[in-house]
Short mmCIF file of C-alpha atoms in Angstrom, two decimals:
data_model
loop_
_atom_site.label_atom_id
_atom_site.label_comp_id
_atom_site.label_asym_id
_atom_site.label_seq_id
_atom_site.Cartn_x
_atom_site.Cartn_y
_atom_site.Cartn_z
CA MET G 1 -20.00 -18.66 12.46
CA ALA G 2 -18.38 -16.21 10.01
CA ILE G 3 -18.88 -12.52 10.76
CA VAL G 4 -17.64 -11.61 7.25
CA SER G 5 -18.55 -13.62 4.15
CA VAL G 6 -17.26 -12.78 0.67
CA GLN G 7 -19.05 -14.94 -1.90
CA ASP G 8 -17.97 -15.19 -5.57
CA VAL G 9 -17.08 -11.48 -5.68
CA SER G 10 -15.64 -9.78 -8.77
CA VAL G 11 -14.50 -6.17 -9.19
CA SER G 12 -13.22 -4.33 -12.26
CA PHE G 13 -12.40 -0.67 -12.83
CA GLY G 14 -12.77 -0.55 -16.59
CA GLY G 15 -9.91 -2.94 -17.36
CA PRO G 16 -9.05 -6.54 -16.51
CA PRO G 17 -10.77 -7.82 -13.33
CA LEU G 18 -8.96 -6.73 -10.18
CA LEU G 19 -10.76 -9.40 -8.16
CA GLU G 20 -12.30 -12.37 -9.95
CA HIS G 21 -14.79 -14.76 -8.29
CA VAL G 22 -13.09 -14.55 -4.88
CA ASP G 23 -14.41 -16.12 -1.67
CA LEU G 24 -13.46 -15.40 1.93
CA GLN G 25 -14.84 -16.29 5.35
CA VAL G 26 -13.60 -14.49 8.48
CA GLU G 27 -14.44 -15.82 11.94
CA LYS G 28 -14.80 -13.87 15.16
CA GLY G 29 -11.49 -13.14 16.92
CA GLU G 30 -9.23 -13.79 13.91
CA ARG G 31 -6.34 -11.50 12.99
CA VAL G 32 -6.21 -11.75 9.20
CA ALA G 33 -3.47 -10.13 7.10
CA LEU G 34 -4.21 -9.32 3.45
CA ILE G 35 -0.96 -9.42 1.51
CA GLY G 36 0.08 -9.15 -2.12
CA ARG G 37 1.91 -6.92 -4.54
CA ASN G 38 0.89 -3.31 -5.07
CA GLY G 39 -2.19 -3.06 -7.26
CA GLU G 40 -3.47 -6.59 -6.57
CA GLY G 41 -6.68 -5.30 -4.93
CA LYS G 42 -5.97 -5.42 -1.19
CA THR G 43 -7.40 -1.97 -0.47
CA THR G 44 -10.34 -2.68 -2.78
CA LEU G 45 -11.17 -5.86 -0.84
CA LEU G 46 -10.91 -3.98 2.46
CA ARG G 47 -13.29 -1.30 1.16
CA LEU G 48 -15.73 -4.01 0.05
CA ILE G 49 -15.67 -5.55 3.52
CA GLY G 50 -16.21 -2.11 5.06
CA SER G 51 -19.30 -1.58 2.83
CA ARG G 52 -17.72 1.44 1.13
CA LEU G 53 -17.63 -0.19 -2.28
CA LEU G 54 -20.10 -2.44 -4.08
CA PRO G 55 -18.90 -5.49 -6.04
CA ASP G 56 -19.61 -5.90 -9.75
CA GLY G 57 -20.69 -9.47 -9.03
CA GLY G 58 -21.16 -11.76 -6.05
CA ARG G 59 -22.30 -11.05 -2.49
CA MET G 60 -20.83 -9.36 0.58
CA ILE G 61 -22.41 -10.46 3.87
CA LEU G 62 -21.61 -8.96 7.27
CA GLN G 63 -23.07 -10.23 10.53
CA LYS G 64 -26.10 -8.18 11.55
CA GLY G 65 -25.33 -5.41 14.03
CA LEU G 66 -21.57 -5.62 13.46
CA SER G 67 -19.73 -2.41 14.40
CA VAL G 68 -16.80 -1.56 12.14
CA GLY G 69 -13.81 0.72 12.71
CA SER G 70 -11.43 1.53 9.87
CA LEU G 71 -8.19 3.33 9.09
CA ASP G 72 -7.52 4.24 5.46
CA GLN G 73 -4.10 4.21 3.85
CA ASP G 74 -4.32 7.87 2.78
CA LEU G 75 -5.26 10.93 4.79
CA PRO G 76 -8.72 12.33 4.00
CA ARG G 77 -8.72 15.76 2.43
CA GLY G 78 -10.23 18.82 4.04
CA LEU G 79 -10.58 17.32 7.53
CA THR G 80 -10.47 20.07 10.17
CA GLY G 81 -11.27 20.55 13.83
CA SER G 82 -9.70 19.78 17.17
CA VAL G 83 -8.00 16.44 17.72
CA ALA G 84 -10.80 15.40 20.09
CA GLU G 85 -13.49 16.33 17.55
CA VAL G 86 -11.82 14.40 14.73
CA ALA G 87 -11.12 11.38 16.94
CA SER G 88 -14.76 11.23 18.05
CA GLY G 89 -16.03 11.54 14.48
CA GLY G 90 -17.48 14.98 15.15
CA ASN G 91 -19.96 13.58 17.68
CA ARG G 92 -18.83 15.37 20.82
CA ALA G 93 -21.20 15.34 23.80
CA THR G 94 -22.33 18.86 24.66
CA SER G 95 -23.22 18.52 28.33
CA SER G 96 -22.37 15.14 29.81
CA LYS G 97 -19.52 12.81 28.94
CA SER G 98 -20.51 9.68 27.03
CA PRO G 99 -18.63 6.36 27.35
CA GLN G 100 -17.18 7.01 23.90
CA ASP G 101 -15.81 10.39 25.07
CA TYR G 102 -13.92 8.64 27.86
CA GLU G 103 -12.63 6.00 25.43
CA VAL G 104 -11.48 8.72 23.02
CA ALA G 105 -9.69 10.54 25.84
CA THR G 106 -7.99 7.32 26.94
CA VAL G 107 -6.74 6.45 23.45
CA LEU G 108 -5.57 10.03 22.81
CA THR G 109 -3.57 9.95 26.03
CA LYS G 110 -1.96 6.61 25.14
CA LEU G 111 -1.04 7.95 21.70
CA SER G 112 0.42 11.17 23.23
CA LEU G 113 -2.09 13.41 21.47
CA ASN G 114 -3.23 16.83 22.68
CA PRO G 115 -7.07 16.79 22.39
CA TYR G 116 -7.18 20.59 21.93
CA ALA G 117 -4.62 20.81 19.10
CA ARG G 118 -5.91 21.60 15.62
CA PHE G 119 -5.89 18.55 13.38
CA GLU G 120 -5.03 20.54 10.24
CA ASN G 121 -1.85 21.90 11.89
CA LEU G 122 -0.41 18.49 12.82
CA SER G 123 2.37 16.59 11.07
CA VAL G 124 1.39 13.66 8.87
CA GLY G 125 2.48 11.22 11.58
CA PHE G 126 0.30 12.84 14.23
CA LYS G 127 -2.66 13.03 11.84
CA ARG G 128 -2.35 9.26 11.34
CA ARG G 129 -2.37 8.82 15.12
CA VAL G 130 -5.60 10.82 15.42
CA LEU G 131 -7.32 8.76 12.71
CA LEU G 132 -6.09 5.57 14.37
CA ALA G 133 -7.55 6.80 17.66
CA ARG G 134 -10.89 7.39 15.90
CA ALA G 135 -10.93 3.80 14.64
CA LEU G 136 -10.01 2.31 18.02
CA ALA G 137 -12.15 4.51 20.27
CA ILE G 138 -15.47 2.90 19.31
CA ASP G 139 -14.09 -0.52 20.35
CA PRO G 140 -15.47 -2.08 17.14
CA ASP G 141 -16.37 -5.72 16.58
CA LEU G 142 -14.40 -5.57 13.31
CA LEU G 143 -11.29 -3.45 12.80
CA LEU G 144 -10.04 -2.74 9.25
CA LEU G 145 -6.53 -1.25 9.08
CA ASP G 146 -4.88 -0.28 5.78
CA GLU G 147 -1.11 0.20 6.27
CA PRO G 148 -1.52 1.21 9.94
CA THR G 149 2.22 1.68 10.56
CA ASN G 150 2.64 4.23 7.74
CA HIS G 151 4.08 7.51 9.13
CA LEU G 152 4.06 6.23 12.72
CA ASP G 153 7.21 6.44 14.80
CA ILE G 154 8.66 3.42 16.62
CA PRO G 155 7.00 4.07 20.04
CA ALA G 156 3.58 4.44 18.37
CA ILE G 157 4.05 1.21 16.38
CA THR G 158 5.09 -0.64 19.54
CA TRP G 159 2.02 0.63 21.39
CA LEU G 160 -0.24 -0.37 18.49
CA GLU G 161 1.21 -3.90 18.39
CA GLU G 162 0.53 -4.36 22.10
CA TYR G 163 -2.99 -2.93 21.77
CA LEU G 164 -3.91 -5.23 18.88
CA LEU G 165 -2.52 -8.32 20.61
CA LYS G 166 -4.98 -7.62 23.46
CA TYR G 167 -7.85 -6.59 21.16
CA ARG G 168 -10.77 -9.03 21.50
CA GLY G 169 -12.53 -8.21 18.24
CA THR G 170 -11.74 -9.31 14.69
CA LEU G 171 -8.87 -7.65 12.84
CA ILE G 172 -8.28 -7.49 9.07
CA LEU G 173 -5.18 -5.55 8.11
CA ILE G 174 -2.96 -4.66 5.18
CA THR G 175 0.70 -3.99 5.84
CA HIS G 176 4.11 -4.32 4.21
CA ASP G 177 5.77 -4.20 7.66
CA ARG G 178 7.08 -7.75 8.04
CA ALA G 179 7.87 -7.44 11.76
CA PHE G 180 4.31 -6.19 12.36
CA LEU G 181 2.94 -9.14 10.35
CA ARG G 182 5.00 -11.71 12.25
CA LYS G 183 3.74 -10.45 15.60
CA LEU G 184 0.05 -10.11 14.78
CA ALA G 185 -1.25 -12.27 11.93
CA THR G 186 -2.94 -15.56 12.80
CA ARG G 187 -3.99 -16.13 9.18
CA ILE G 188 -2.64 -14.94 5.83
CA VAL G 189 -4.87 -14.18 2.85
CA GLU G 190 -2.84 -13.60 -0.29
CA LEU G 191 -4.16 -11.72 -3.32
CA ASP G 192 -2.34 -13.06 -6.35
CA ARG G 193 -3.24 -12.29 -9.98
CA GLY G 194 -6.95 -11.84 -9.29
CA ARG G 195 -7.17 -14.90 -7.05
CA LEU G 196 -7.53 -15.06 -3.30
CA LEU G 197 -5.40 -17.72 -1.58
CA ASN G 198 -6.03 -18.71 2.03
CA TRP G 199 -3.14 -19.76 4.28
CA GLU G 200 -4.13 -21.00 7.75
CA CYS G 201 -0.83 -20.11 9.40
CA ASP G 202 1.36 -17.30 10.66
CA TYR G 203 3.53 -15.19 8.36
CA ARG G 204 6.77 -17.13 8.84
CA THR G 205 5.10 -20.45 7.95
CA PHE G 206 3.31 -18.80 5.03
CA LEU G 207 6.62 -17.79 3.42
CA GLU G 208 7.87 -21.38 3.54
CA ARG G 209 4.63 -22.88 2.18
CA ARG G 210 4.20 -20.27 -0.55
CA ASP G 211 7.71 -20.78 -1.94
CA ALA G 212 7.05 -24.51 -2.18
CA ALA G 213 3.66 -23.93 -3.84
CA LEU G 214 5.17 -21.55 -6.42
CA GLU G 215 7.78 -24.15 -7.36
CA VAL G 216 5.03 -26.72 -7.97
CA GLU G 217 3.01 -24.18 -9.99
CA GLU G 218 6.02 -23.33 -12.16
CA ALA G 219 6.77 -27.01 -12.82
CA GLN G 220 3.14 -27.64 -13.85
CA ARG G 221 3.19 -24.61 -16.14
CA ASN G 222 6.39 -25.78 -17.83
CA ARG G 223 4.92 -29.26 -18.45
CA PHE G 224 1.77 -27.73 -19.90
CA MET G 225 3.72 -25.42 -22.23
CA ARG G 226 5.90 -28.28 -23.48
CA LYS G 227 2.81 -30.36 -24.27
CA LEU G 228 1.12 -27.41 -25.97
CA ALA G 229 4.19 -26.78 -28.14
CA LYS G 230 4.17 -30.44 -29.18
CA GLU G 231 0.48 -30.29 -30.14
CA GLU G 232 0.95 -27.03 -32.05
CA ALA G 233 3.76 -28.64 -34.05
CA TRP G 234 1.46 -31.57 -34.84
CA ILE G 235 -1.44 -29.37 -36.01
CA ARG G 236 0.87 -27.56 -38.43
CA GLN G 237 1.26 -30.85 -40.33
CA GLY G 238 -2.24 -30.10 -41.61
CA ILE G 239 -3.67 -33.13 -43.40
CA LYS G 240 -3.22 -35.58 -40.53
CA ALA G 241 -5.27 -33.34 -38.26
CA ARG G 242 -8.20 -33.37 -40.70
CA ARG G 243 -8.63 -37.13 -40.50
CA THR G 244 -11.74 -38.19 -38.60
CA ARG G 245 -9.83 -40.23 -36.03
CA ASN G 246 -7.80 -37.13 -35.07
CA GLU G 247 -10.76 -34.79 -34.46
CA GLY G 248 -10.63 -35.52 -30.73
CA ARG G 249 -6.99 -34.49 -30.60
CA VAL G 250 -7.86 -31.22 -32.35
CA ARG G 251 -10.57 -30.51 -29.76
CA VAL G 252 -8.03 -31.14 -26.98
CA LEU G 253 -5.65 -28.66 -28.62
CA LEU G 254 -8.35 -26.00 -28.88
CA LYS G 255 -9.12 -26.49 -25.21
CA MET G 256 -5.42 -26.17 -24.35
CA ARG G 257 -5.27 -22.89 -26.24
CA ASP G 258 -8.16 -21.59 -24.12
CA GLU G 259 -6.34 -22.76 -20.98
CA GLN G 260 -3.20 -20.95 -22.09
CA GLN G 261 -5.16 -17.69 -22.40
CA ALA G 262 -6.43 -18.18 -18.85
CA LEU G 263 -2.99 -18.92 -17.40
CA ARG G 264 -1.91 -16.38 -14.83
CA THR G 265 1.65 -15.25 -15.38
CA ARG G 266 3.68 -14.54 -12.29
CA THR G 267 4.65 -10.91 -11.92
CA GLY G 268 8.39 -10.34 -12.20
CA SER G 269 10.67 -8.08 -10.19
CA VAL G 270 11.07 -4.33 -10.46
CA ARG G 271 13.93 -3.23 -12.73
CA MET G 272 14.59 0.36 -11.73
CA GLN G 273 16.44 2.64 -14.11
CA ILE G 274 16.98 6.13 -12.73
CA GLU G 275 17.81 9.20 -14.78
CA GLU G 276 21.48 9.98 -14.19
CA ALA G 277 22.19 13.61 -13.39
CA GLU G 278 25.39 15.49 -14.18
CA ARG G 279 28.11 14.58 -11.72
CA THR G 280 28.23 16.89 -8.70
CA GLY G 281 31.19 18.12 -6.75
CA LYS G 282 32.13 16.43 -3.49
CA LEU G 283 29.90 18.74 -1.46
CA VAL G 284 26.16 18.15 -1.95
CA ILE G 285 24.54 20.22 0.83
CA GLU G 286 25.95 22.30 3.67
CA ALA G 287 23.80 23.78 6.44
CA GLU G 288 25.34 26.20 8.91
CA LYS G 289 23.75 27.09 12.26
CA ILE G 290 20.16 26.81 11.03
CA SER G 291 17.18 27.30 13.34
CA HIS G 292 13.47 26.98 12.65
CA ALA G 293 10.23 27.05 14.65
CA TYR G 294 6.64 26.12 13.87
CA GLY G 295 3.58 27.25 15.77
CA GLY G 296 5.74 28.75 18.50
CA SER G 297 7.66 25.51 19.06
CA SER G 298 11.34 25.26 18.20
CA LEU G 299 11.96 22.36 15.82
CA ILE G 300 15.58 22.99 14.79
CA ARG G 301 18.10 24.90 16.87
CA ASN G 302 21.60 25.95 15.75
CA PHE G 303 22.03 22.85 13.55
CA SER G 304 24.94 22.37 11.15
CA VAL G 305 25.70 19.52 8.75
CA ARG G 306 27.78 18.75 5.64
CA ILE G 307 26.43 16.15 3.22
CA MET G 308 29.00 14.74 0.82
CA ARG G 309 28.61 12.83 -2.45
CA GLY G 310 27.89 9.16 -1.71
CA ASP G 311 26.46 9.73 1.78
CA ARG G 312 23.34 7.78 2.77
CA ILE G 313 21.62 9.47 5.69
CA GLY G 314 18.57 8.41 7.67
CA ILE G 315 16.60 11.04 9.59
CA ILE G 316 14.78 9.46 12.52
CA GLY G 317 12.79 10.71 15.48
CA PRO G 318 9.29 10.78 16.99
CA ASN G 319 6.31 12.12 15.05
CA GLY G 320 6.14 15.90 14.98
CA VAL G 321 9.76 16.72 15.86
CA GLY G 322 10.53 18.27 12.46
CA LYS G 323 12.03 15.55 10.24
CA THR G 324 10.10 16.62 7.14
CA THR G 325 10.74 20.29 7.92
CA LEU G 326 14.49 19.63 8.11
CA LEU G 327 14.40 17.78 4.80
CA ARG G 328 12.54 20.61 3.07
CA ILE G 329 15.00 23.16 4.47
CA LEU G 330 18.01 21.17 3.23
CA LEU G 331 16.40 20.90 -0.23
CA GLY G 332 15.78 24.64 -0.34
CA GLU G 333 11.98 24.31 -0.39
CA THR G 334 11.57 26.04 2.99
CA PRO G 335 13.97 28.83 4.05
CA PRO G 336 15.29 28.52 7.63
CA GLU G 337 14.45 31.32 10.05
CA LYS G 338 18.13 31.56 10.93
CA GLY G 339 21.29 30.23 9.36
CA VAL G 340 22.35 29.38 5.82
CA VAL G 341 21.88 26.37 3.52
CA ARG G 342 24.14 25.96 0.48
CA GLN G 343 23.91 23.34 -2.26
CA GLY G 344 26.95 22.13 -4.17
CA ALA G 345 27.60 22.48 -7.88
CA ASN G 346 25.27 20.67 -10.32
CA VAL G 347 23.06 19.25 -7.56
CA GLU G 348 19.68 18.03 -8.88
CA ALA G 349 17.36 16.88 -6.10
CA VAL G 350 14.40 14.51 -6.44
CA TYR G 351 11.92 14.74 -3.58
CA PHE G 352 9.34 12.03 -2.94
CA ASP G 353 7.04 13.51 -0.29
CA GLN G 354 4.87 11.60 2.17
CA LEU G 355 1.58 12.64 0.59
CA ARG G 356 2.74 12.36 -3.05
CA ALA G 357 1.51 15.92 -3.63
CA GLN G 358 3.38 16.11 -6.95
CA LEU G 359 1.02 13.54 -8.49
CA ASP G 360 -2.20 14.58 -10.23
CA GLU G 361 -4.76 11.87 -9.42
CA ASP G 362 -6.78 12.76 -12.53
CA ARG G 363 -3.91 11.80 -14.85
CA THR G 364 -3.05 8.30 -16.01
CA VAL G 365 0.26 6.68 -15.09
CA GLN G 366 1.51 7.24 -18.65
CA GLU G 367 0.54 10.92 -18.56
CA SER G 368 2.27 11.37 -15.21
CA ILE G 369 5.54 9.93 -16.51
CA ALA G 370 5.76 11.38 -20.04
CA ASP G 371 2.99 14.02 -20.30
CA GLY G 372 1.04 11.75 -22.65
CA LYS G 373 3.95 11.11 -25.02
CA GLU G 374 4.72 7.60 -26.27
CA VAL G 375 8.51 8.04 -26.03
CA PHE G 376 10.68 10.03 -23.60
CA ASP G 377 14.40 10.65 -23.01
CA LEU G 378 16.24 8.64 -20.36
CA ASN G 379 20.01 8.63 -19.77
CA GLY G 380 20.84 9.92 -23.24
CA GLY G 381 18.56 7.46 -25.03
CA GLN G 382 14.87 7.04 -25.68
CA ARG G 383 12.45 4.72 -23.91
CA HIS G 384 8.89 3.82 -24.82
CA VAL G 385 6.82 4.81 -21.80
CA ILE G 386 4.85 1.52 -21.69
CA GLY G 387 8.08 -0.51 -21.76
CA TYR G 388 9.55 1.67 -19.03
CA LEU G 389 6.46 1.26 -16.85
CA LYS G 390 6.63 -2.52 -17.28
CA ASP G 391 9.97 -2.33 -15.44
CA PHE G 392 7.94 -1.04 -12.47
CA LEU G 393 5.32 -3.82 -12.88
CA PHE G 394 2.63 -1.63 -14.47
CA SER G 395 0.71 -3.57 -17.10
CA PRO G 396 -0.21 -1.72 -20.33
CA ASP G 397 -3.88 -1.67 -19.29
CA ARG G 398 -3.09 0.00 -15.97
CA SER G 399 -0.63 2.46 -17.52
CA ARG G 400 -3.12 4.04 -19.94
#
């Protein structure tokens, strides 16, 4: 018997339908991965299943008495308190320890979290660990995870994989981590152009079957378009189409035109064009004997580095060791407590932070890119903002 039933559900946010007449049944004990391109509605579907969003049409049915734990993709704003308080949802026992308190303590220990630390003072990676602990600690019947590996270090991801493989409840997750998908998913549900496609297989098999299905779909589309072009050429002859015996053929053509409008075009690939800055000298950044501490803990000690033009550098390490702090120091956004950081001539830095703090969520995509202008300058020329955003797979409706 299904514990989750999605029946003929549609959702729209003022534009074209994001989900259109979709159906889904999830059985107890399944590990279902929701996959699809950005903006296809994966998070929306997860929120529907978690009863945090109502559909515009259709029905959402969850088994009676079902307990649900969830981890959102983004960090909630304004969440404060000790790690233990946040992980327990603010429901700390005052006198005696409840079973949930012991479960919270166990999960916090396994995730290397200090229960007395202040949540608001933690790094993004450790905050994600705390919220993950909150979802797991209630031992839910249904676990909904939206990009659970985001901001987690390798040991935490490894622990989570092992935990979920042993988890006896039902798991529905969204992730772009292919290794994570291969290890965990027992079924793939693909969101594609408003449709929901069910694949009863693991991720590796899904890739093979989907490629074959897309080839068939493309061949069928090409045959349809050739036939439509032939019929359109015929109708332009005019007088023949008005004869009584040809009225049926005209009706077929009108139906084909309707079908063409309903055809779902495959989304292309991103074509990135980046603004080219003035050429720098060979030296980009030089740091000399820098040191920095946070909250009484030393993060960086007597560190020196020279970054040259053309270098590609990865900064790795466990959550909370100071990777983001080091990056901000090298960019000049945070001064080091000791040492010197110098940037080379003509260096223009672009910083994409973890929390996307530079984006105003109240602005449209078009406003964020070009301050509401129709045209903007790029690499010495002018680009129409809608055309530019199409290169990043934003449709005109979603750009405005």
